[in-house]
Coordinates of C-alpha atoms in Angstrom, one line a residue:
M1 CA -146.9 -32.7 -35.1
S2 CA -143.5 -31.5 -33.8
S3 CA -142.9 -28.0 -32.6
P4 CA -140.4 -25.8 -34.4
K5 CA -138.4 -25.6 -31.0
A6 CA -138.3 -29.4 -30.9
L7 CA -137.3 -29.6 -34.5
D8 CA -134.2 -27.1 -33.5
R9 CA -133.3 -29.1 -30.8
T10 CA -132.5 -32.1 -33.2
A11 CA -131.3 -30.0 -36.0
D12 CA -127.5 -30.5 -35.6
R13 CA -127.8 -34.1 -34.9
R14 CA -129.8 -34.8 -37.9
R15 CA -127.6 -32.9 -40.2
S16 CA -124.7 -34.9 -38.9
T17 CA -126.3 -38.3 -38.9
G18 CA -129.2 -38.2 -41.4
E19 CA -131.7 -39.3 -38.8
L20 CA -135.2 -38.4 -39.0
H21 CA -136.6 -36.1 -36.3
Q22 CA -139.6 -38.5 -35.6
A23 CA -137.2 -41.1 -34.6
L24 CA -135.1 -38.6 -32.4
A25 CA -137.9 -36.8 -30.7
P26 CA -138.2 -39.4 -28.0
L27 CA -134.9 -39.2 -27.1
L28 CA -134.9 -35.3 -26.3
P29 CA -133.7 -34.6 -22.8
D30 CA -135.9 -32.8 -20.3
G31 CA -135.5 -28.9 -20.8
D32 CA -134.2 -26.9 -23.5
G33 CA -131.0 -28.7 -24.6
V34 CA -130.2 -30.1 -28.0
L35 CA -130.0 -34.0 -28.5
E36 CA -126.2 -35.0 -28.6
I37 CA -124.5 -37.5 -30.2
P38 CA -123.1 -40.1 -28.1
A39 CA -119.4 -41.4 -28.2
A40 CA -118.5 -44.9 -28.3
R41 CA -118.0 -46.0 -24.7
H42 CA -115.5 -48.7 -25.2
E43 CA -112.2 -48.1 -26.9
E44 CA -112.5 -51.2 -29.2
Q45 CA -115.8 -49.9 -30.4
A46 CA -114.2 -46.5 -31.4
R47 CA -111.1 -48.2 -32.9
L48 CA -113.4 -50.4 -35.0
E49 CA -115.4 -47.5 -36.3
A50 CA -112.3 -45.5 -37.2
E51 CA -110.4 -48.3 -39.1
V52 CA -113.8 -49.1 -40.9
F53 CA -114.0 -45.1 -41.7
L54 CA -110.3 -45.2 -43.1
A55 CA -110.8 -48.3 -45.0
L56 CA -113.7 -47.1 -46.9
G57 CA -112.3 -44.0 -48.2
G58 CA -111.9 -46.2 -51.6
V59 CA -115.5 -45.9 -52.1
G60 CA -114.7 -42.6 -53.7
G61 CA -117.2 -40.5 -55.6
L62 CA -119.8 -43.0 -56.1
S63 CA -122.7 -41.3 -54.2
A64 CA -124.3 -38.1 -52.9
H65 CA -123.9 -39.9 -49.6
P66 CA -120.4 -39.9 -48.2
L67 CA -118.9 -43.4 -48.3
G68 CA -122.4 -44.6 -49.4
I69 CA -124.0 -43.8 -45.9
V70 CA -127.5 -42.5 -45.9
R71 CA -127.8 -42.2 -42.3
L72 CA -126.6 -43.7 -39.1
R73 CA -127.7 -44.4 -35.5
P74 CA -125.0 -43.7 -32.8
E75 CA -125.4 -45.6 -29.6
S76 CA -122.6 -45.7 -26.9
D77 CA -122.3 -49.6 -27.5
R78 CA -122.7 -50.0 -31.2
L79 CA -123.3 -48.1 -34.6
T80 CA -126.0 -48.8 -37.1
V81 CA -125.4 -47.6 -40.9
R82 CA -128.0 -47.4 -43.5
V83 CA -126.1 -47.9 -46.8
T84 CA -127.4 -46.4 -50.0
A85 CA -129.2 -49.4 -51.9
A86 CA -126.7 -49.7 -54.7
P87 CA -125.1 -53.0 -55.6
Y88 CA -121.8 -51.5 -56.3
V89 CA -121.5 -49.2 -53.3
V90 CA -122.3 -52.4 -51.2
M91 CA -119.8 -54.5 -53.0
C92 CA -117.2 -51.8 -52.1
W93 CA -118.1 -52.1 -48.3
A94 CA -117.5 -55.9 -48.4
E95 CA -114.2 -55.8 -50.4
L96 CA -112.9 -52.9 -48.5
L97 CA -113.6 -54.4 -45.1
L98 CA -113.4 -58.0 -45.2
P99 CA -109.9 -59.4 -44.4
R100 CA -108.1 -61.8 -46.6
P101 CA -104.4 -62.6 -47.3
N102 CA -103.3 -60.7 -50.1
G103 CA -100.5 -63.0 -51.7
E104 CA -97.7 -60.9 -50.2
T105 CA -95.1 -63.0 -48.4
S106 CA -92.6 -60.4 -46.9
G107 CA -92.5 -56.8 -45.5
S108 CA -94.7 -55.0 -42.9
P109 CA -97.3 -57.0 -41.5
R110 CA -100.2 -54.7 -42.5
D111 CA -99.0 -55.3 -46.0
L112 CA -99.9 -59.0 -45.7
I113 CA -103.6 -58.6 -45.9
T114 CA -106.2 -56.5 -47.1
G115 CA -109.1 -55.4 -45.2
V116 CA -109.7 -54.6 -41.7
P117 CA -107.9 -57.0 -39.3
R118 CA -110.5 -59.4 -37.4
I119 CA -113.6 -58.3 -38.8
R120 CA -116.1 -60.8 -39.1
Y121 CA -119.8 -60.8 -39.9
R122 CA -123.2 -62.5 -39.3
R123 CA -126.3 -62.1 -41.2
D124 CA -129.8 -62.1 -39.8
H125 CA -133.2 -60.3 -40.2
G126 CA -131.6 -56.9 -38.7
G127 CA -129.1 -56.7 -41.7
I128 CA -125.4 -57.6 -41.7
H129 CA -123.6 -57.3 -38.2
L130 CA -119.8 -56.5 -38.4
H131 CA -118.0 -57.4 -35.3
R132 CA -114.6 -58.4 -33.5
P133 CA -115.6 -61.7 -31.5
G134 CA -114.7 -61.5 -28.2
M135 CA -114.6 -57.7 -28.1
P136 CA -117.2 -55.0 -27.3
A137 CA -117.4 -53.7 -30.8
R138 CA -120.1 -53.9 -33.6
I139 CA -121.3 -52.1 -36.7
S140 CA -124.7 -53.0 -38.1
L141 CA -125.4 -52.5 -41.9
T142 CA -129.0 -52.0 -43.1
G143 CA -130.5 -50.4 -46.2
F144 CA -130.0 -53.3 -48.7
P145 CA -130.9 -56.7 -49.2
A146 CA -129.0 -59.2 -47.2
R147 CA -129.0 -61.5 -50.2
W148 CA -126.9 -58.9 -52.1
W149 CA -124.0 -59.4 -49.3
D150 CA -124.2 -63.2 -49.7
R151 CA -124.0 -62.9 -53.4
I152 CA -121.0 -60.6 -53.0
T153 CA -119.1 -62.5 -50.7
G154 CA -119.6 -65.6 -52.6
R155 CA -117.9 -64.0 -55.6
M156 CA -115.2 -62.8 -53.5
L157 CA -114.4 -66.3 -52.6
S158 CA -114.3 -67.5 -56.0
D159 CA -112.1 -64.2 -56.9
Y160 CA -109.7 -64.5 -53.9
G161 CA -109.6 -68.0 -52.7
R162 CA -110.0 -67.2 -49.3
L163 CA -111.6 -65.0 -46.7
F164 CA -110.9 -64.9 -43.0
Q165 CA -114.5 -65.1 -42.4
S166 CA -114.4 -68.9 -42.0
D167 CA -111.6 -68.5 -39.0
P168 CA -113.2 -68.2 -35.6
G169 CA -110.1 -66.6 -34.1
W170 CA -107.3 -64.4 -34.8
T171 CA -105.2 -65.7 -37.9
S172 CA -101.3 -64.8 -37.4
D173 CA -101.4 -62.4 -39.9
E174 CA -104.3 -60.4 -38.5
R175 CA -102.9 -60.4 -34.9
A176 CA -99.6 -59.0 -36.7
A177 CA -101.5 -56.3 -38.7
Y178 CA -103.6 -55.3 -35.6
D179 CA -100.3 -55.1 -33.3
V180 CA -98.7 -52.7 -35.8
D181 CA -101.8 -50.6 -35.9
S182 CA -101.8 -50.4 -32.2
S183 CA -98.2 -49.0 -32.2
W184 CA -99.1 -46.0 -34.5
P185 CA -98.3 -42.8 -32.3
Y186 CA -101.6 -41.1 -33.5
P187 CA -104.3 -43.3 -32.8
S188 CA -107.3 -43.2 -35.0
G189 CA -110.0 -44.0 -32.6
P190 CA -110.5 -40.9 -30.9
V191 CA -110.5 -38.7 -34.1
F192 CA -112.3 -40.9 -36.6
S193 CA -115.0 -42.8 -34.4
P194 CA -116.6 -39.2 -33.8
L195 CA -116.2 -38.3 -37.4
L196 CA -117.8 -41.3 -38.6
R197 CA -120.9 -40.8 -36.1
R198 CA -120.9 -37.4 -38.0
I199 CA -120.1 -38.4 -41.4
R200 CA -123.1 -36.6 -43.1
A201 CA -121.7 -33.3 -41.7
T202 CA -119.1 -33.6 -44.7
A203 CA -121.6 -33.9 -47.4
G204 CA -122.2 -30.7 -49.6
P205 CA -125.1 -30.0 -51.7
G206 CA -123.6 -31.8 -54.8
T207 CA -125.0 -35.0 -56.3
V208 CA -121.5 -36.5 -55.7
N209 CA -119.8 -36.6 -52.1
S210 CA -116.6 -38.4 -51.3
T211 CA -115.1 -38.2 -48.2
D212 CA -111.6 -39.7 -47.4
A213 CA -108.6 -39.5 -44.8
W214 CA -105.0 -40.7 -44.5
T215 CA -102.1 -40.1 -42.4
S216 CA -100.0 -37.0 -43.1
N217 CA -97.2 -35.2 -41.7
G218 CA -97.7 -36.8 -38.2
G219 CA -101.3 -36.3 -38.4
Y220 CA -104.1 -37.0 -40.6
R221 CA -105.4 -35.7 -44.0
L222 CA -109.1 -35.3 -44.6
E223 CA -110.8 -34.3 -48.0
A224 CA -114.4 -33.8 -49.2
T225 CA -115.0 -33.7 -52.8
D226 CA -118.0 -31.1 -52.2
G227 CA -118.5 -30.7 -48.7
P228 CA -120.6 -27.9 -46.8
P229 CA -119.9 -24.4 -46.3
C230 CA -116.7 -24.1 -43.7
P231 CA -118.9 -22.3 -41.0
E232 CA -121.3 -25.2 -41.1
L233 CA -118.6 -28.0 -40.9
I234 CA -116.9 -26.1 -38.2
R235 CA -119.9 -26.0 -36.2
L236 CA -120.8 -29.9 -36.7
L237 CA -117.3 -30.9 -36.1
G238 CA -116.2 -28.3 -33.8
D239 CA -117.5 -26.0 -31.2
G240 CA -121.2 -26.6 -31.9
P241 CA -123.6 -28.2 -29.4
T242 CA -123.4 -31.6 -31.0
G243 CA -119.8 -31.1 -32.3
A244 CA -116.7 -33.5 -31.7
G245 CA -114.8 -30.6 -30.1
W246 CA -112.1 -30.0 -32.9
Q247 CA -110.5 -26.8 -32.7
V248 CA -109.6 -24.6 -35.5
T249 CA -105.8 -23.4 -36.0
H250 CA -106.2 -22.2 -39.6
K251 CA -108.6 -21.6 -42.1
Q252 CA -108.5 -20.3 -45.7
C253 CA -112.2 -20.4 -47.0
T254 CA -113.6 -19.6 -50.3
C255 CA -117.2 -20.5 -49.7
Q256 CA -118.5 -17.1 -50.7
C257 CA -116.4 -16.9 -53.8
D258 CA -118.1 -17.3 -57.3
H259 CA -115.5 -19.3 -58.8
E260 CA -116.6 -22.7 -58.9
H261 CA -113.4 -24.9 -58.2
D262 CA -111.8 -22.7 -55.5
H263 CA -110.6 -24.7 -52.7
C264 CA -111.3 -24.5 -49.0
S265 CA -109.0 -25.7 -46.3
V266 CA -109.3 -25.8 -42.4
H267 CA -106.6 -27.1 -40.1
F268 CA -108.1 -28.8 -37.1
L269 CA -106.7 -29.9 -33.6
H270 CA -108.0 -32.7 -31.6
P271 CA -107.3 -31.3 -28.2
P272 CA -107.3 -34.5 -26.1
T273 CA -104.7 -36.2 -28.2
G274 CA -103.0 -33.4 -29.9
I275 CA -103.6 -34.9 -33.4
T276 CA -103.9 -32.4 -36.0
I277 CA -106.3 -33.0 -39.0
A278 CA -106.0 -30.8 -42.3
Y279 CA -109.2 -30.7 -44.2
G280 CA -109.6 -29.8 -47.8
N281 CA -112.8 -29.2 -49.5
G282 CA -112.4 -29.6 -53.3
R283 CA -115.7 -27.9 -53.9
W284 CA -116.4 -30.0 -57.0
G285 CA -119.6 -28.7 -57.6
R286 CA -120.4 -31.6 -59.8
T287 CA -123.9 -32.4 -61.1
A288 CA -125.1 -35.9 -62.1
D289 CA -125.5 -35.7 -66.0
E290 CA -126.4 -38.8 -68.5
A291 CA -122.7 -40.0 -68.6
Y292 CA -122.6 -40.2 -64.8
D293 CA -125.8 -42.0 -64.5
Q294 CA -124.8 -44.3 -67.2
R295 CA -121.5 -45.0 -65.6
M296 CA -123.2 -45.8 -62.3
A297 CA -125.8 -48.2 -64.0
E298 CA -122.8 -50.2 -65.5
L299 CA -121.2 -50.2 -62.3
N300 CA -124.3 -51.5 -60.2
A301 CA -124.7 -54.1 -63.1
S302 CA -121.2 -55.3 -62.8
A303 CA -121.4 -55.9 -59.1
F304 CA -123.7 -58.8 -59.7
A305 CA -122.0 -60.0 -63.1

């Protein structure tokens, strides 16, 4: 049986990642220190995680789990993600991440493809493994039957005509899109890889949690539909023992107000890069009702239609 002190030492990590104490207890360091959340060792691993996070904003409010992530296991050289076992959420992951041509013939190179450039996947008994061949970058997906992925990607081939999955190397459009992303003056890897590794920190008590981010005013905008109380979020992403080191530069918090739809906002700074993150919590306070349950049942059915 775990002691209360041991539970306290894994508490913030568990809140941030959704991991279970039983899985974390063997990793506890000697002494009284808390169990930290490892950063991605390689720049390419961090970049892939950030690009996956930014692409998945389209998952939206489909689950009580942000981005449909129930829990994840962060390691220095990989990230393992348990996705909620809902066919429609798994379909969104495949459609938002797997690269393919979008039919455009001119414009910015980034507009010529849909998905994350150069993501490929392989399937084995351990799940679906997203990677960039030849690069130290890997994200493994578990929590759902692998046959779902096969069925979804098979339908994507029918609907879209082509996935770059069959290309062993970079396509010219992917390389151009990757290079355009590399030139952005506010790199996403140092900011959103740590956030993805703590994505459960953005989940509030509601039955619908959506977390999304995009570029805004020379930095990034981060929004949650029903996030946690601001002091908790600040500890988990900022100055807490397992935090990402984000600093608060401004805060307008209405967490203690009785008005259900009051909005909270916190402005963060990522000190190593100088990048700003403007966070907003919509405080939806939304509960699952029969109409919502029915809608989700229809979406899950449509994923395999």
